[in-house]
Coordinates of C-alpha atoms in Angstrom, one line a residue:
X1 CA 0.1 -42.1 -54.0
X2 CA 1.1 -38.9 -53.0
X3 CA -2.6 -38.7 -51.2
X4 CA -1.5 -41.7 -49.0
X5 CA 1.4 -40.6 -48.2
X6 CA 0.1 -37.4 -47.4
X7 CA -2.7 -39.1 -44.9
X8 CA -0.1 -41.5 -43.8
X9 CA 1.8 -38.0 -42.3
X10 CA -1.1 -36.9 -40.9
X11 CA -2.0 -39.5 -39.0
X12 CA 1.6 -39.7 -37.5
X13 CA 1.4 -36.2 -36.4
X14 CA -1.9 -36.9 -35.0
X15 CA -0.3 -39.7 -33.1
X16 CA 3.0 -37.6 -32.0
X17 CA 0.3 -34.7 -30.9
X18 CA -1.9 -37.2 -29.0
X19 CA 1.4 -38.6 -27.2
X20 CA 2.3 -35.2 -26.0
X21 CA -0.9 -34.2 -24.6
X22 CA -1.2 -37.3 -22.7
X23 CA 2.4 -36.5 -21.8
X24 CA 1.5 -32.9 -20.9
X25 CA -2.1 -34.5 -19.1
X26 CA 0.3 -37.4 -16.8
X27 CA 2.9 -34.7 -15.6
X28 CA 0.0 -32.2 -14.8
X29 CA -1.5 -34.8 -12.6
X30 CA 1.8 -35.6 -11.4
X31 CA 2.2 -32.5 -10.0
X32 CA -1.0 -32.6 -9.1
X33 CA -0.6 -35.7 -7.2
X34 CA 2.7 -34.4 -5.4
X35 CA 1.1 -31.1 -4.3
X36 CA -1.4 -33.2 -2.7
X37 CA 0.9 -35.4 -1.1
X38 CA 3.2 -32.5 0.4
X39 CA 0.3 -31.4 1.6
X40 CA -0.6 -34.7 3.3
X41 CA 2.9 -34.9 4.9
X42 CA 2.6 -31.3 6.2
X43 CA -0.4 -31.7 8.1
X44 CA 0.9 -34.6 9.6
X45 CA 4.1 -32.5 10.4
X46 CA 1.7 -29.9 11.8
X47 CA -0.9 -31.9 13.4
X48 CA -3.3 -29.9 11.5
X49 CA -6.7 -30.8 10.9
X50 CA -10.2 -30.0 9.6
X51 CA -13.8 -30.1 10.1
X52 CA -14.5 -31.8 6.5
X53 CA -13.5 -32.3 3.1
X54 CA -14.8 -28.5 1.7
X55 CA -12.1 -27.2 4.5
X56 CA -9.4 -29.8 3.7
X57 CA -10.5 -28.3 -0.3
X58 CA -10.0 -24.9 0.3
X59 CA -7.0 -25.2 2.5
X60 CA -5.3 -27.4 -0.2
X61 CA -6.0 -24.2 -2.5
X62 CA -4.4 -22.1 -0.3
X63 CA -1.6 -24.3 0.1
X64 CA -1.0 -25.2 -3.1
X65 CA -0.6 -21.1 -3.9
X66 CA 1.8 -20.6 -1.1
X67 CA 3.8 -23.7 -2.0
X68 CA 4.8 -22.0 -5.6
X69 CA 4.7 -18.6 -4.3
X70 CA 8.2 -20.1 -1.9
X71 CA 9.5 -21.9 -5.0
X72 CA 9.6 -19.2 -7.3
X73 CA 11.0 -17.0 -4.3
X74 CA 13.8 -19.7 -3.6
X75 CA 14.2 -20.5 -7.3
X76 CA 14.9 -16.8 -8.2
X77 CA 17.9 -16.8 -6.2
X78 CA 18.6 -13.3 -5.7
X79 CA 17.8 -13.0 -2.2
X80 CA 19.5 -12.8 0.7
X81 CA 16.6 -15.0 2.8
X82 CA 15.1 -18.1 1.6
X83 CA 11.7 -19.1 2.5
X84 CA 10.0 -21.9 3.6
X85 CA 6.4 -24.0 4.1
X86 CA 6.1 -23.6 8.2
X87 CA 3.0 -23.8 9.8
X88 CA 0.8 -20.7 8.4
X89 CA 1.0 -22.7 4.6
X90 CA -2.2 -22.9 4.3
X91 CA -3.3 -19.7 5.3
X92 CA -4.0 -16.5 3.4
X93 CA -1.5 -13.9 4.1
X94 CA -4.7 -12.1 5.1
X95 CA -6.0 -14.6 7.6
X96 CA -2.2 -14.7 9.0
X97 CA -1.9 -10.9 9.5
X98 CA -5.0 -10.8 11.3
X99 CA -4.1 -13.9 14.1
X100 CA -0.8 -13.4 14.4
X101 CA 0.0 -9.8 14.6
X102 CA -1.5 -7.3 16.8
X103 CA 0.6 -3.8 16.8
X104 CA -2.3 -1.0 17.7
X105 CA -1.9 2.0 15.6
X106 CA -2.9 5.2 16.5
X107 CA -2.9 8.7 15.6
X108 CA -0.6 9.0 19.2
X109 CA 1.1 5.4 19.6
X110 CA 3.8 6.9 21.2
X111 CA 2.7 7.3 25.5
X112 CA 2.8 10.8 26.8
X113 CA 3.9 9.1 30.4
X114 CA 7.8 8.2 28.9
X115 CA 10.8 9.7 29.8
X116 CA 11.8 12.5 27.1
X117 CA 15.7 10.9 28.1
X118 CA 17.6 8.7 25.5
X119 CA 20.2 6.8 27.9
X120 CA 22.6 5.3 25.3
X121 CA 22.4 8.9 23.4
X122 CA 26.6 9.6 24.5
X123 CA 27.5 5.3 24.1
X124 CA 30.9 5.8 22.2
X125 CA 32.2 2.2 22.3
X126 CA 29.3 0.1 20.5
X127 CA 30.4 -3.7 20.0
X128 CA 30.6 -5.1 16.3
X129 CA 28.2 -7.4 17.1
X130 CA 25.6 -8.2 19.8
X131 CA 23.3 -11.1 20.9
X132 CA 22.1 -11.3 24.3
X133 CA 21.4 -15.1 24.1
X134 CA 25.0 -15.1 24.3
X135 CA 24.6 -13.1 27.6
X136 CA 21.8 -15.0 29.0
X137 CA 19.3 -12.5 28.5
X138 CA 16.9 -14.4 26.4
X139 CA 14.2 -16.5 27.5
X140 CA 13.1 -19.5 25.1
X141 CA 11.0 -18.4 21.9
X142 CA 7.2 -18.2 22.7
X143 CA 4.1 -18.4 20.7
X144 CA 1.6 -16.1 20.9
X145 CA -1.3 -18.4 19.1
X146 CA -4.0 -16.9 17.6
X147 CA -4.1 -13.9 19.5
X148 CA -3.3 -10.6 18.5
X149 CA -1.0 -9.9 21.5
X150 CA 2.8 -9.6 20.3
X151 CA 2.5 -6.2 21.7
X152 CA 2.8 -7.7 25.4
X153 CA 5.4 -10.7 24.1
X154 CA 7.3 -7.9 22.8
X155 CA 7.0 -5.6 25.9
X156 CA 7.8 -8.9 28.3
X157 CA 11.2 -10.0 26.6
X158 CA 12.4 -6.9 26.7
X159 CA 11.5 -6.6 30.7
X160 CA 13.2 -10.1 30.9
X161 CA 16.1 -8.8 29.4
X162 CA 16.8 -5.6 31.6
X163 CA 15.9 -7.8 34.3
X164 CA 18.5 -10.4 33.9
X165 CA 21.2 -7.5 33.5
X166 CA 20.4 -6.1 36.5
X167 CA 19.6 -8.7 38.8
X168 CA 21.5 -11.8 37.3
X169 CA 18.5 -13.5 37.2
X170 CA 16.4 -14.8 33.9
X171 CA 13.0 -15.1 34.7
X172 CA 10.3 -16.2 31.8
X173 CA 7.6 -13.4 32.8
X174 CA 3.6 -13.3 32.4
X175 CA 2.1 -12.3 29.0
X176 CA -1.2 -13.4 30.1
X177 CA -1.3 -11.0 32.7
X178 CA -0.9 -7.5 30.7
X179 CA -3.0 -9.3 28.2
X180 CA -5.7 -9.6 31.5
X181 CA -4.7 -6.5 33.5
X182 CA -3.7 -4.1 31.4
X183 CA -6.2 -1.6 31.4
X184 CA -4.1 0.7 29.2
X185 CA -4.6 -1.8 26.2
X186 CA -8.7 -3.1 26.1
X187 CA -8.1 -4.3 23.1
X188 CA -6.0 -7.8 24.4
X189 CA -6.1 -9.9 21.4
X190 CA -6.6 -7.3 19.1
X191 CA -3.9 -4.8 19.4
X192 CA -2.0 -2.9 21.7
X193 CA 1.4 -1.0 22.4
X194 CA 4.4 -1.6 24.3
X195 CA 4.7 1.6 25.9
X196 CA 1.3 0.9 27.6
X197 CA 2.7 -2.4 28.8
X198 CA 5.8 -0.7 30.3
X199 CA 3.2 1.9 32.3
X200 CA 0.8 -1.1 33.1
X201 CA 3.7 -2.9 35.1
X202 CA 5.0 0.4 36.2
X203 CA 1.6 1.0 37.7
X204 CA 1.1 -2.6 39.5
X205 CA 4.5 -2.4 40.8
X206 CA 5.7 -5.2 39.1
X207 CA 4.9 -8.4 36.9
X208 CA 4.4 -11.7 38.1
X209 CA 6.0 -15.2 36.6
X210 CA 4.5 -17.1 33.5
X211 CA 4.5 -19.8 35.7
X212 CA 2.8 -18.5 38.1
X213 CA 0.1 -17.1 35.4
X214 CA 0.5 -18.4 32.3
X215 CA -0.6 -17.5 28.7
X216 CA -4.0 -18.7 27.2
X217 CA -4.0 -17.1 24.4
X218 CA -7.4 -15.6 24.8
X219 CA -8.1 -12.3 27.0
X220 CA -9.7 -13.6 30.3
X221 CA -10.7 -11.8 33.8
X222 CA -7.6 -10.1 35.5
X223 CA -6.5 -12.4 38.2
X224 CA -5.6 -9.9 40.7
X225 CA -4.4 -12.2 43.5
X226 CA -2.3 -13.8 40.9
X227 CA -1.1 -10.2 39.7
X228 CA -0.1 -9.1 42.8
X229 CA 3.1 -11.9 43.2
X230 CA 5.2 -9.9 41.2
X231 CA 8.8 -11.1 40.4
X232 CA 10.0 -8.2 38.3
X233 CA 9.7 -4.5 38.6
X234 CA 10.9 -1.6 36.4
X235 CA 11.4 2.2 37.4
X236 CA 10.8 3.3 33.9
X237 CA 11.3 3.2 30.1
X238 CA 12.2 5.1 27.0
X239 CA 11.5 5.6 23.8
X240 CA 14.5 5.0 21.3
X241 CA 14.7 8.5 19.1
X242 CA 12.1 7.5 16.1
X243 CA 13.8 7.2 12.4
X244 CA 17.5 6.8 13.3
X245 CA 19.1 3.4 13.3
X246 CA 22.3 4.7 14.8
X247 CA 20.3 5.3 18.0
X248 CA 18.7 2.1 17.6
X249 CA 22.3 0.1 17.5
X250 CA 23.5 2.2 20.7
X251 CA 20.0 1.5 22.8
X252 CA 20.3 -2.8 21.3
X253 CA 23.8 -2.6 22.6
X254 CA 23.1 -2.1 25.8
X255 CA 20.0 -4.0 26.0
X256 CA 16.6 -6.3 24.1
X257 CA 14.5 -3.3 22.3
X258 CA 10.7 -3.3 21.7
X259 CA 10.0 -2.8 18.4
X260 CA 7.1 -2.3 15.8
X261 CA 7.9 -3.4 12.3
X262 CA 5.4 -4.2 9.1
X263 CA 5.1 -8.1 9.6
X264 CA 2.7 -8.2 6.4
X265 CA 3.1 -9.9 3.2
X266 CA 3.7 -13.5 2.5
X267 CA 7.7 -13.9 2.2
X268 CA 7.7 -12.2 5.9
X269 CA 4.9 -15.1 6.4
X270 CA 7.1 -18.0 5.1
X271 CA 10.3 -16.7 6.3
X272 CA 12.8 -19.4 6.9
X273 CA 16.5 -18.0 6.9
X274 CA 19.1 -15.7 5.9
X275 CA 18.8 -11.8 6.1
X276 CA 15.3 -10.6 5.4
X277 CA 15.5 -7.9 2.8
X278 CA 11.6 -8.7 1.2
X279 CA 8.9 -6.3 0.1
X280 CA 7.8 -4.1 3.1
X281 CA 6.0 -1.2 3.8
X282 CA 6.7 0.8 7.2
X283 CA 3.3 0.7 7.9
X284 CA 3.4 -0.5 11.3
X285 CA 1.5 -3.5 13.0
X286 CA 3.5 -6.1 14.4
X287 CA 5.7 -5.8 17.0
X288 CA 9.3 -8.3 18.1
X289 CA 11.9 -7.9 20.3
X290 CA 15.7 -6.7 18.8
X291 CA 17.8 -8.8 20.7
X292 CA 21.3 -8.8 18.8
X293 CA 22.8 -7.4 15.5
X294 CA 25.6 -8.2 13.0
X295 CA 27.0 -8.8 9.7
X296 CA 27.2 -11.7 7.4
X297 CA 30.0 -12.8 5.9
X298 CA 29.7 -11.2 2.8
X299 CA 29.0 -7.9 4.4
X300 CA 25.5 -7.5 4.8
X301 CA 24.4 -6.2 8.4
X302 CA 21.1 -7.2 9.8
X303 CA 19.3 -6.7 13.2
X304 CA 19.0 -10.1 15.3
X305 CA 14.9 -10.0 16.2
X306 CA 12.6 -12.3 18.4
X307 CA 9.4 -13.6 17.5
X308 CA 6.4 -14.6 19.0
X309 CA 5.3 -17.5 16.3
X310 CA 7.3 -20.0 18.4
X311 CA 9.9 -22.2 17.1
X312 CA 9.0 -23.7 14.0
X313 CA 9.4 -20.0 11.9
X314 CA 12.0 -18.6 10.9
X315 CA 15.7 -19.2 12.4
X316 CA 14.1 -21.3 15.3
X317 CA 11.7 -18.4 16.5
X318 CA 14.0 -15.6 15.1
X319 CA 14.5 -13.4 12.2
X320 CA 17.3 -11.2 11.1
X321 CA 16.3 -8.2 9.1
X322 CA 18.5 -5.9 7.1
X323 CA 20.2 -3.1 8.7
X324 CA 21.4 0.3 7.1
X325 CA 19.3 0.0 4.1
X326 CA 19.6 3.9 3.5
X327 CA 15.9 5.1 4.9
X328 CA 16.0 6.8 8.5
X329 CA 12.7 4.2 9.7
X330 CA 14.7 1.2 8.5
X331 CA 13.4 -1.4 6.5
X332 CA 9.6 -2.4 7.6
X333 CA 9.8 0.4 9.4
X334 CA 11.9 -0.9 12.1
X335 CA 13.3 2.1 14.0
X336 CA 10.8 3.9 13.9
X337 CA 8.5 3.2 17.3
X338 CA 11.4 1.9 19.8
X339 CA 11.7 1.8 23.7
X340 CA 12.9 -0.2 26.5
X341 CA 12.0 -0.8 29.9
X342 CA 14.4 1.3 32.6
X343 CA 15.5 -0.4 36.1
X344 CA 17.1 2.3 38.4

């Protein structure tokens, strides 16, 4: 008896086991099933698509990594930044840097031809807060594609920022042609600096409308006919003094900055709001424009930045990243390779 009973108990676990592994097996392909179907939905939100089913494969992978990479990020909550699937979800933070990037360092990325002179260097009264969409002096974000250029969307914002102060008039400026004409950057798509962009249009006596030449996102000839209609000059520009976010505030306050900052890893990747306070290095190789500054609610400054990855990242094309987080460069390195365009 006690030998039936005994088998009688075995067979029930058996059963019990069984139920939970088909349990286990259903939720798994649940998931699975979800994953697949977010994934679905995002490339109709995205209007991606792909050559064939070994692409559609591997870019599922890829997706399906970044997807609980985000999660556990938003589900840790401890950050002051939450993160999001936007359109670079189903590429490798690898692939991303090298498309959507494009700082150019060098032993010397500073240019010898800048003015040694730090204007703002005596500004006593600095505003609590600053954001120059408020003041008109923003055009609408821009994306920069899959071109390595956010050197010359960096350098352009910033010239249609002085140029707005000065003149009263906002004019959405050529990309396309520093990418072209610059002969100071050969590189185009693959990397440049800001400083050589400022000399470029210093040396052309001006820089012409995007409408009049707009962006391809792909170097092409220099269209010199097309160069020569320039709608916006500068006299000059300066370089903000490196490692000192004080200098940095004075300089944002009374104008956009150029800035290079380290744009790589994958919560800078899937940023979608808050203050950015992630993993960075100051390794520098992207750059954005600082177009504002301020501080949370519960106390937490940040710098106000524009992007070149249009609208769909981050706060509608922007990012704030934490300010005063004790290092001299700032975090990713953000004060440490300033300047600004000059208009006498």
């Amino acid at each position: 008896m006690a030998l039936a009973l005994g088998k009688k108990v075995f067979i029930v676990m058996l059963t019990i086991l069984g139920s939970w592994a088909s349990q286990a097996t259903s939720h798994t392909l649940q998931v699975a099933a979800s994953m697949a179907e977010r994934h679905k939905e995002w490339m109709a939100q995205y209007d991606r698509k792909y050559s064939d089913d070994a692409e559609k494969e591997s870019r599922f992978k890829i997706f399906k990594e970044n997807a609980e990479f985000v999660e556990k990020v938003n589900n840790e909550g401890n950050h002051t930044y939450k993160l999001s699937l936007n359109a670079f979800a189903d590429l490798t933070t690898e692939e991303f840097i090298a498309s959507r990037t494009g700082y150019k360092i060098t032993n010397q990325s500073r240019s010898t031809n800048v003015s040694t002179s730090f204007r703002y260097e005596n500004l006593s009264e600095i505003p609590m807060t600053m954001d120059w969409r408020e003041q008109g002096a923003v055009t609408p974000v821009k994306d920069q594609g899959q071109c390595g250029c956010c050197w010359a969307f960096s350098a352009v914002a910033a010239v249609e920022g002085i140029t707005k102060i000065k003149t009263g008039n906002l004019i959405s400026l050529s990309e396309q042609q520093l990418l072209d004409c610059d002969n100071n950057d050969k590189n185009g798509c693959h990397g440049g600096l800001m400083d050589n962009a400022f000399t470029y249009i210093i040396q052309n006596k001006g820089l012409t409308t995007e409408t009049n030449y707009p962006y391809y996102a792909e170097e092409r000839a220099c269209d010199m006919q097309k160069a020569s209609y320039y709608e916006a000059q500068i006299s000059g520009f300066e370089d903000v003094p490196a490692n000192d976010e004080e200098a940095l505030l004075k300089a944002v306050a009374g104008q956009p900055v150029s800035v290079a900052i380290d744009g790589y890893g994958p919560a800078f990747q899937h940023y979608s709001s808050g203050v950015f306070s992630g993993e960075c290095t100051t390794s520098l190789n992207h750059a954005v424009t600082v177009i504002g500054y301020g501080t949370t609610e519960d106390g937490t400054k940040y710098w106000l930045a524009k992007n070149s990855w249009g609208e769909t990242w981050g706060e509608g094309g922007y990012i704030r990243i934490q300010r005063d987080v004790g290092a001299p460069e700032g975090l990713c390195g953000i004060a440490k390779q300033a300047s600004y365009p000059v208009i006498a």
